[in-house]
PDB file of C-alpha atoms and ligand atoms in Angstrom:
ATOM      1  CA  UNK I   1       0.000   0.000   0.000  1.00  0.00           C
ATOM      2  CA  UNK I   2       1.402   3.625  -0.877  1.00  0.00           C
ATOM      3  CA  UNK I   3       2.380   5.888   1.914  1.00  0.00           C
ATOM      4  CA  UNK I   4       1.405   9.180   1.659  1.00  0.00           C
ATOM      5  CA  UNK I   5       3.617  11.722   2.890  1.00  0.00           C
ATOM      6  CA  UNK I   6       3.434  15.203   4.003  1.00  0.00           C
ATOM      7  CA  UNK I   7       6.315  17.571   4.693  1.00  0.00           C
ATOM      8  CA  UNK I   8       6.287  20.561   6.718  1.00  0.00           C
ATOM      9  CA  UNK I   9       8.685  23.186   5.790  1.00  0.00           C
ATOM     10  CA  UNK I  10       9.753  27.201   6.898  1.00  0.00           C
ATOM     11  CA  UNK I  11      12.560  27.735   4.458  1.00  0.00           C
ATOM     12  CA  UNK I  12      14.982  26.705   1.599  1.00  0.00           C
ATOM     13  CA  UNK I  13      13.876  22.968   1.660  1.00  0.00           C
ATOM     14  CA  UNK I  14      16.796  21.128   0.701  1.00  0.00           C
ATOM     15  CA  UNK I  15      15.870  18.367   2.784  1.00  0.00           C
ATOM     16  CA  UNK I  16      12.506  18.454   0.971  1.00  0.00           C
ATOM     17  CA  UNK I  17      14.613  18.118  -2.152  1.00  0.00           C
ATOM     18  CA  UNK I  18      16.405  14.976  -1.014  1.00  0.00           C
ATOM     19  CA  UNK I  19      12.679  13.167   0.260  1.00  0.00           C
ATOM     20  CA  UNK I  20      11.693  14.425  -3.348  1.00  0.00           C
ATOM     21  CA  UNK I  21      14.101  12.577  -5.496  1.00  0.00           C
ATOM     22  CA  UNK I  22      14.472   9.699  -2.960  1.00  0.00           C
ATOM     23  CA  UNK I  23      10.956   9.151  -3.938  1.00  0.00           C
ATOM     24  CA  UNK I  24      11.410   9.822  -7.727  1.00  0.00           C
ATOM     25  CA  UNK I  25      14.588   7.451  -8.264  1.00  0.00           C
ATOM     26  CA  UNK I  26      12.461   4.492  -6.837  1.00  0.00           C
ATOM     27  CA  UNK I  27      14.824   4.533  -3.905  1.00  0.00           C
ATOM     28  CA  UNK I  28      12.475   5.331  -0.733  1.00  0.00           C
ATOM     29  CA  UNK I  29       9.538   2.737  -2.134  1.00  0.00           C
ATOM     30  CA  UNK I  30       5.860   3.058  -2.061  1.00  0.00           C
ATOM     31  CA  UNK I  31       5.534   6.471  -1.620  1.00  0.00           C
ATOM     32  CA  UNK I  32       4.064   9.772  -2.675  1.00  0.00           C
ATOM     33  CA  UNK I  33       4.328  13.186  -1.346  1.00  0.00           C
ATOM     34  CA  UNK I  34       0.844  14.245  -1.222  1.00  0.00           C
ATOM     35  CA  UNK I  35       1.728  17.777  -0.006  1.00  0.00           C
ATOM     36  CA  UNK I  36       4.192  20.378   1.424  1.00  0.00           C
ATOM     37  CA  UNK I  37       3.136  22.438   4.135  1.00  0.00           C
ATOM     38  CA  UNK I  38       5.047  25.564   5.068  1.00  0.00           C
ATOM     39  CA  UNK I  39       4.128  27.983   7.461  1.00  0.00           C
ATOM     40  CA  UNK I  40       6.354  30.774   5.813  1.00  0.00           C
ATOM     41  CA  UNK I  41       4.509  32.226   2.551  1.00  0.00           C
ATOM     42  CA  UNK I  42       7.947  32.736   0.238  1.00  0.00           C
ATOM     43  CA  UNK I  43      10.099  29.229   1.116  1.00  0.00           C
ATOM     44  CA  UNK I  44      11.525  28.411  -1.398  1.00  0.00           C
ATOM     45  CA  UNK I  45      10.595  24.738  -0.292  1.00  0.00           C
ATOM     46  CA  UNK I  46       7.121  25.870  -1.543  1.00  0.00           C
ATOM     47  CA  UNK I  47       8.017  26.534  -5.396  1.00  0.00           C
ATOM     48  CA  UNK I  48      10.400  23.227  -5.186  1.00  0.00           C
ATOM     49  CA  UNK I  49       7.236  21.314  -4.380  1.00  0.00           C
ATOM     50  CA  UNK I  50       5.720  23.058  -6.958  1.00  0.00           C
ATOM     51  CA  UNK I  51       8.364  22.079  -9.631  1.00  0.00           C
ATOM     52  CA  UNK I  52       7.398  18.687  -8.409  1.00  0.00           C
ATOM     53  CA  UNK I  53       3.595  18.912  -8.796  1.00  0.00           C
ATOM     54  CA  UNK I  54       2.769  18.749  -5.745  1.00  0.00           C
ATOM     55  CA  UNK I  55       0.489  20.427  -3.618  1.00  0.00           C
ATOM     56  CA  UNK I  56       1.748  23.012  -1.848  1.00  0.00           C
ATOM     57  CA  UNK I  57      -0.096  24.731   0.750  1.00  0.00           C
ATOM     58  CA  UNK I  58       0.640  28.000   3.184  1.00  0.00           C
ATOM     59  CA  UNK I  59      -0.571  28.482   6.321  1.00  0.00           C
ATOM     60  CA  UNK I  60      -0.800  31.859   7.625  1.00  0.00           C
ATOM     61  CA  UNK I  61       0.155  31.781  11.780  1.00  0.00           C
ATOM     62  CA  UNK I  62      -1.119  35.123  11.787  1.00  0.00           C
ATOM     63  CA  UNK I  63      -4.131  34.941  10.061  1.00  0.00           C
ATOM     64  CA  UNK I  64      -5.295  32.132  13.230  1.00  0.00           C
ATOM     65  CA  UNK I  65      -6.526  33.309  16.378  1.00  0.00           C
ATOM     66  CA  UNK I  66      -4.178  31.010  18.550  1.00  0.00           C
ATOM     67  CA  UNK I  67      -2.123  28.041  18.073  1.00  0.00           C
ATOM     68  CA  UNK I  68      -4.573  25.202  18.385  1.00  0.00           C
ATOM     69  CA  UNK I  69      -6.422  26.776  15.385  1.00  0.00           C
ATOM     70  CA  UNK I  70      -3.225  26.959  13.363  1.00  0.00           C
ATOM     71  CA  UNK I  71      -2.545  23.177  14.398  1.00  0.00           C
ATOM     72  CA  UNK I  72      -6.247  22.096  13.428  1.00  0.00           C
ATOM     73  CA  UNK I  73      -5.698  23.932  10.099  1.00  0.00           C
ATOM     74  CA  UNK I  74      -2.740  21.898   9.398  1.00  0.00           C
ATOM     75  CA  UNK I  75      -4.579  18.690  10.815  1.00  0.00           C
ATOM     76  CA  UNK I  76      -7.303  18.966   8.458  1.00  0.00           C
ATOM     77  CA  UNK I  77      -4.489  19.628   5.220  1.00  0.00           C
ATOM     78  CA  UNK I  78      -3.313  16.541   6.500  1.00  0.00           C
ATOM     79  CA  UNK I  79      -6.463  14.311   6.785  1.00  0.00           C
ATOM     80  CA  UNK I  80      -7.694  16.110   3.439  1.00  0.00           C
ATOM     81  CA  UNK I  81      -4.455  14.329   1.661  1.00  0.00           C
ATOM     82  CA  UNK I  82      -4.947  11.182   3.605  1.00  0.00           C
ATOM     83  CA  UNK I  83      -1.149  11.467   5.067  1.00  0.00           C
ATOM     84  CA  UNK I  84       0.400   8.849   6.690  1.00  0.00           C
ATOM     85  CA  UNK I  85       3.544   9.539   7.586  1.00  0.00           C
ATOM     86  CA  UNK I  86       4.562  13.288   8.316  1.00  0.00           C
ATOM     87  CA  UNK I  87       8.236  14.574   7.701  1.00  0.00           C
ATOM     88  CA  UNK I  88       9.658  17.659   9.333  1.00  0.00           C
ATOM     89  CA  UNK I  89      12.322  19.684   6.832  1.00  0.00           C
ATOM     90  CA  UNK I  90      13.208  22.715   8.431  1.00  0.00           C
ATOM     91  CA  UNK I  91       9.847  23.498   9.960  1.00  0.00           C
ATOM     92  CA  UNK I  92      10.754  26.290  12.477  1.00  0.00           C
ATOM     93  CA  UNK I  93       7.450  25.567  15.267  1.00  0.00           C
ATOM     94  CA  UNK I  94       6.877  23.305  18.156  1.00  0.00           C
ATOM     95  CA  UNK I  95       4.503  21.165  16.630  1.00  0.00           C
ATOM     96  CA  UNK I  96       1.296  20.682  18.878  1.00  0.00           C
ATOM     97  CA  UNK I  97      -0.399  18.253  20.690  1.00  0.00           C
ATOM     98  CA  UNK I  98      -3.361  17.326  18.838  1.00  0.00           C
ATOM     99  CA  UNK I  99      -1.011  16.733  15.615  1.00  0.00           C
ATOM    100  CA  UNK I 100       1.931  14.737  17.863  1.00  0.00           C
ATOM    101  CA  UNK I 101      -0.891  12.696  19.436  1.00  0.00           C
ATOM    102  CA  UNK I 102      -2.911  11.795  16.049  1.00  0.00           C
ATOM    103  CA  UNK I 103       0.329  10.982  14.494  1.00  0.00           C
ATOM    104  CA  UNK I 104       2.122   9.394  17.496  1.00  0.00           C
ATOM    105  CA  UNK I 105       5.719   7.666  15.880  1.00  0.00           C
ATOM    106  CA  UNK I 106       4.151   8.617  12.752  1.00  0.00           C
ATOM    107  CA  UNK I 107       6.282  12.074  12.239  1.00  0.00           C
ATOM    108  CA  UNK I 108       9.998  12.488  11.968  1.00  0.00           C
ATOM    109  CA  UNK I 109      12.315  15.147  11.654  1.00  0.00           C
ATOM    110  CA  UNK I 110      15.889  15.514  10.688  1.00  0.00           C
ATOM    111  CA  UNK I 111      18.146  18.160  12.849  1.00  0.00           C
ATOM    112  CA  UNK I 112      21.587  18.857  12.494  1.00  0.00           C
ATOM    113  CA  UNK I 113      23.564  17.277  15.689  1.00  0.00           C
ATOM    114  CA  UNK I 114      23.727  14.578  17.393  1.00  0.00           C
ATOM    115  CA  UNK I 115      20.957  14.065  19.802  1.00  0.00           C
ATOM    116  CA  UNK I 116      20.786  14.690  22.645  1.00  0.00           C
ATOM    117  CA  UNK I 117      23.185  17.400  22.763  1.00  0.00           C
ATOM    118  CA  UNK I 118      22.321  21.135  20.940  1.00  0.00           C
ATOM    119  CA  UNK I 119      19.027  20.437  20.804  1.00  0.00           C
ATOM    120  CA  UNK I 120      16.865  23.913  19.389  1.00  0.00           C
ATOM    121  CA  UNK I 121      18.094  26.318  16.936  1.00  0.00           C
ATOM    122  CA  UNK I 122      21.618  26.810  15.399  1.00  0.00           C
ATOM    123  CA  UNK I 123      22.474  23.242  16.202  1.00  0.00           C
ATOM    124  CA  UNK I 124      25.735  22.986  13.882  1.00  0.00           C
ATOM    125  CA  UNK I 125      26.780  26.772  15.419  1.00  0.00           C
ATOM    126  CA  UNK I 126      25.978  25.295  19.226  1.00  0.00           C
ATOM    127  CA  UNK I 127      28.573  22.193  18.461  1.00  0.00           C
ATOM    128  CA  UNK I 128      30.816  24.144  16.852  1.00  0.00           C
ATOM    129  CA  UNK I 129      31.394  26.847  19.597  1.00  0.00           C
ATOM    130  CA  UNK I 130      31.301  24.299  21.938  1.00  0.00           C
ATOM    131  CA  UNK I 131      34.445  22.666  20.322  1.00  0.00           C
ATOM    132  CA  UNK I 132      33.210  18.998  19.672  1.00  0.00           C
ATOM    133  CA  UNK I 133      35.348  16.974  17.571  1.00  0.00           C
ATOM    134  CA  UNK I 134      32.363  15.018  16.248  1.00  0.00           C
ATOM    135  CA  UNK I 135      29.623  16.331  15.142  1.00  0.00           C
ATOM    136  CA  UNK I 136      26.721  14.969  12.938  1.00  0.00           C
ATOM    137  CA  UNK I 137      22.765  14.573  12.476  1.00  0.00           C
ATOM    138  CA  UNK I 138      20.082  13.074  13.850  1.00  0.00           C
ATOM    139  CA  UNK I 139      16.571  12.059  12.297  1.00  0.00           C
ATOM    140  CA  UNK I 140      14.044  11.251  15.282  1.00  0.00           C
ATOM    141  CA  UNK I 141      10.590  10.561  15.880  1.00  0.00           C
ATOM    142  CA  UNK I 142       8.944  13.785  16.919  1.00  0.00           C
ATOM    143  CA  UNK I 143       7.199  14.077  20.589  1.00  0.00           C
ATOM    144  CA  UNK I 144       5.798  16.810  22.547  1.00  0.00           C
ATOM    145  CA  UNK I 145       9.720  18.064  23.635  1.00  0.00           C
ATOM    146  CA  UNK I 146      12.018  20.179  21.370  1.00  0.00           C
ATOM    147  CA  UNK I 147      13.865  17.482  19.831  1.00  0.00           C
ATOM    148  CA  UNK I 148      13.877  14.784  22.202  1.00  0.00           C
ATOM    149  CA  UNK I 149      11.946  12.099  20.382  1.00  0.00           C
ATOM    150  CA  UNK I 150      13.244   8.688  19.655  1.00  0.00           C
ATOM    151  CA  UNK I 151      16.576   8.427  17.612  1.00  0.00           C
ATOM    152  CA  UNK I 152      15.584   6.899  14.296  1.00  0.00           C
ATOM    153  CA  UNK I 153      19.040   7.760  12.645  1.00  0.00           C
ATOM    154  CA  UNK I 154      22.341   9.367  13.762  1.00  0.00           C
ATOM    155  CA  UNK I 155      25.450  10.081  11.429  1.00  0.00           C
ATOM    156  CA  UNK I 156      28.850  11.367  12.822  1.00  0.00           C
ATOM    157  CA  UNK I 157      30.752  14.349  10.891  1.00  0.00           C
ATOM    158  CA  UNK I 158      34.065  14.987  12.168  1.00  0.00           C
ATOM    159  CA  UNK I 159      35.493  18.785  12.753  1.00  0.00           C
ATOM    160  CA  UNK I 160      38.159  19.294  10.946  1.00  0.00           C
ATOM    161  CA  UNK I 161      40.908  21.997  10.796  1.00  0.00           C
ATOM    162  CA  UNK I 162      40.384  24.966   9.511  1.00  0.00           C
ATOM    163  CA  UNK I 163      36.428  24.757  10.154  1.00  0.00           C
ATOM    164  CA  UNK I 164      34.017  27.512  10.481  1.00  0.00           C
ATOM    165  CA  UNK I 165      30.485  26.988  12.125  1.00  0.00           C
ATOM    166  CA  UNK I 166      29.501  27.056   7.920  1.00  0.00           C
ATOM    167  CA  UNK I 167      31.387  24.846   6.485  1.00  0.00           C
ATOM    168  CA  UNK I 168      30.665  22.011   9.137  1.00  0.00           C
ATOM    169  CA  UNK I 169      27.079  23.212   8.633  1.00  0.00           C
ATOM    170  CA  UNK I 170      27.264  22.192   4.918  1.00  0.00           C
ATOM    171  CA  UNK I 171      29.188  18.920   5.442  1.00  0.00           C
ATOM    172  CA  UNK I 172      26.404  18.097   7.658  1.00  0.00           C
ATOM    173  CA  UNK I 173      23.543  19.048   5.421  1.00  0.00           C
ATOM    174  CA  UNK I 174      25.385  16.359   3.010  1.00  0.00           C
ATOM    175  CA  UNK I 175      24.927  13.615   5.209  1.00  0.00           C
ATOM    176  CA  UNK I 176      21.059  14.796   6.096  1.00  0.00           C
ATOM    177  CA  UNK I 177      20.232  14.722   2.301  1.00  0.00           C
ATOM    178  CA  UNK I 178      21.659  11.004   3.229  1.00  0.00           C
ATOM    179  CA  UNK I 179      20.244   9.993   6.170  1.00  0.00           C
ATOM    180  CA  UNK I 180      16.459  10.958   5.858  1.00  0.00           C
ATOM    181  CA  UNK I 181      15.603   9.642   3.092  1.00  0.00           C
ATOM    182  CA  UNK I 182      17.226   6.414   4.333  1.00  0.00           C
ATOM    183  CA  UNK I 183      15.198   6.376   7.659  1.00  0.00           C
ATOM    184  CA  UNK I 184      11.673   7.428   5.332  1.00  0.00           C
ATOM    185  CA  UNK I 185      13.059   3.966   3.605  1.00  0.00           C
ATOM    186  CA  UNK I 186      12.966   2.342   6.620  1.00  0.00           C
ATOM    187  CA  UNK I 187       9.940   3.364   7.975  1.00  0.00           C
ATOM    188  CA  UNK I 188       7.884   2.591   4.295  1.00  0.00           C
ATOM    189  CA  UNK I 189       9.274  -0.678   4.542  1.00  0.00           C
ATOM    190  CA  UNK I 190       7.947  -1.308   8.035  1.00  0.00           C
ATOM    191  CA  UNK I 191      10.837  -1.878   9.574  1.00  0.00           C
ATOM    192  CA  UNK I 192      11.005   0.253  12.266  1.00  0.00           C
ATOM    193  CA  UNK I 193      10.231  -0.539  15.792  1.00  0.00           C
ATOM    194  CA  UNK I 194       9.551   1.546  18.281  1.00  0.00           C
ATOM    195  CA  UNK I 195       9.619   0.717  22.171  1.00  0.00           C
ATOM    196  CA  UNK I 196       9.434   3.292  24.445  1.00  0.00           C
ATOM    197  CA  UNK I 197      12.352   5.563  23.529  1.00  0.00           C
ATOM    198  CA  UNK I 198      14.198   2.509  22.123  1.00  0.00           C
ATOM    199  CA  UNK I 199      13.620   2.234  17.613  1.00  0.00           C
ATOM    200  CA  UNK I 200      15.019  -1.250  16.531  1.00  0.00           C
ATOM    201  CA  UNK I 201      15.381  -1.695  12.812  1.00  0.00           C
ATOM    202  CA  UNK I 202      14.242  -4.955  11.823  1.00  0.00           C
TER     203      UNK I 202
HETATM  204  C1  GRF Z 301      18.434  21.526   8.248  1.00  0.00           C
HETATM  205  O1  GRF Z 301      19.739  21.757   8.692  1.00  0.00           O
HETATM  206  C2  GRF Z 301      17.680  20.645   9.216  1.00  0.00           C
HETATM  207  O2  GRF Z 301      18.493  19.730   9.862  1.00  0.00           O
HETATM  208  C3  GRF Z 301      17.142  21.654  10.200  1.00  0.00           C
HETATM  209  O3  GRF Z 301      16.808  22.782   9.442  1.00  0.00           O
HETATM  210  C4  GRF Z 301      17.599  22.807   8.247  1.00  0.00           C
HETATM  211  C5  GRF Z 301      16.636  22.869   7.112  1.00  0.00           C
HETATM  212  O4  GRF Z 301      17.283  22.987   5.886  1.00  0.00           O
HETATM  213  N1  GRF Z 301      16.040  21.100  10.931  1.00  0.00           N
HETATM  214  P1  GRF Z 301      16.475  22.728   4.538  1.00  0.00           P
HETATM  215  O5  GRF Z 301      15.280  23.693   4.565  1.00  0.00           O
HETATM  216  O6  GRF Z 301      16.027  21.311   4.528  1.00  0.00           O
HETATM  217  O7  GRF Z 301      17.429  23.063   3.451  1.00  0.00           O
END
């Protein structure tokens, strides 16, 4: 049976990209990305998904009254596409309860260090400053913390000499356009098992 996908973007959407032609090349299986959510009006995630033909949707924060009517807006996109699986690319907001709880090990996002250290914003500038001679990326299943779901997926980087904060950010974007696609794989296939905190891969 096909999985339909959603992914919920803020920005440039190179992540997006890499789900995108996962999905295209045959690698990531029965799939189809039914539609890209962003809750920023010009990302350019938005016109990629459009290049793609598919549906691509904004949803105005401001224009809703409080949160919970911004999440039910984005719950009903979802149900409308009959989504099953729900991929975070660079969405910039806590994602809230009703969505985490009707989609329970059923979301994932990719961030760019390894869990559970910098968690929240500027991950690969956090790691960096703090001098780690490892860094890397994480995709996770996505709970009602800030990035403290269940480690799907991790993939070391090393520092290396000469490093700024950008250049280990962009040798750790490769390995995300790696990494997610591989854990959407994974999960498409059924073989991910989740127990408690604890995902086996079958
Ligand atoms: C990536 O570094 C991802 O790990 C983080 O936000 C960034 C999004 O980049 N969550 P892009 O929009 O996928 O290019």
């Amino acid at each position: 049976m096909t999985t339909n996908i959603a992914v919920l973007v803020s920005g440039r959407g190179s992540n997006l990209q890499s789900i995108i032609d996962s999905v295209k090349i045959g690698y990531i299986g029965d799939a189809n990305i039914r539609v890209v959510v962003s809750d920023v009006s010009d990302a350019y995630a938005l016109a990629r998904a459009r290049d793609h033909g598919i549906d691509a949707v904004f949803i105005d924060p401001s224009e809703h009254s409080d949160k919970h009517v911004f999440e039910e807006n984005i719950l009903r996109t979802l149900k409308e596409h009959d989504v099953d699986l729900v991929l975070l690319a660079g969405y910039m907001r806590i994602l809230g309860k009703q969505i985490i709880r009707e989609y329970r090990n059923r979301i994932m996002n990719i961030h760019p260090a390894l869990l559970p250290s910098f968690r929240g914003l500027h991950a690969q500038r956090q790691a960096f400053e703090y001098g780690v001679k490892v860094a890397g990326c994480t995709v996770h299943f996505v709970d009602e913390g800030m990035d403290t779901g269940p480690i799907v997926l991790q993939r070391c980087v090393p520092v290396i000499e000469d490093d700024t904060a950008d250049t280990l950010a962009d040798r750790i974007l490769v390995q995300e356009h790696r990494i997610y696609p591989e854990a959407v794989k994974l999960f498409i296939e059924g073989k991910l098992k989740v127990e408690g905190r604890i995902v086996s891969v079958l």
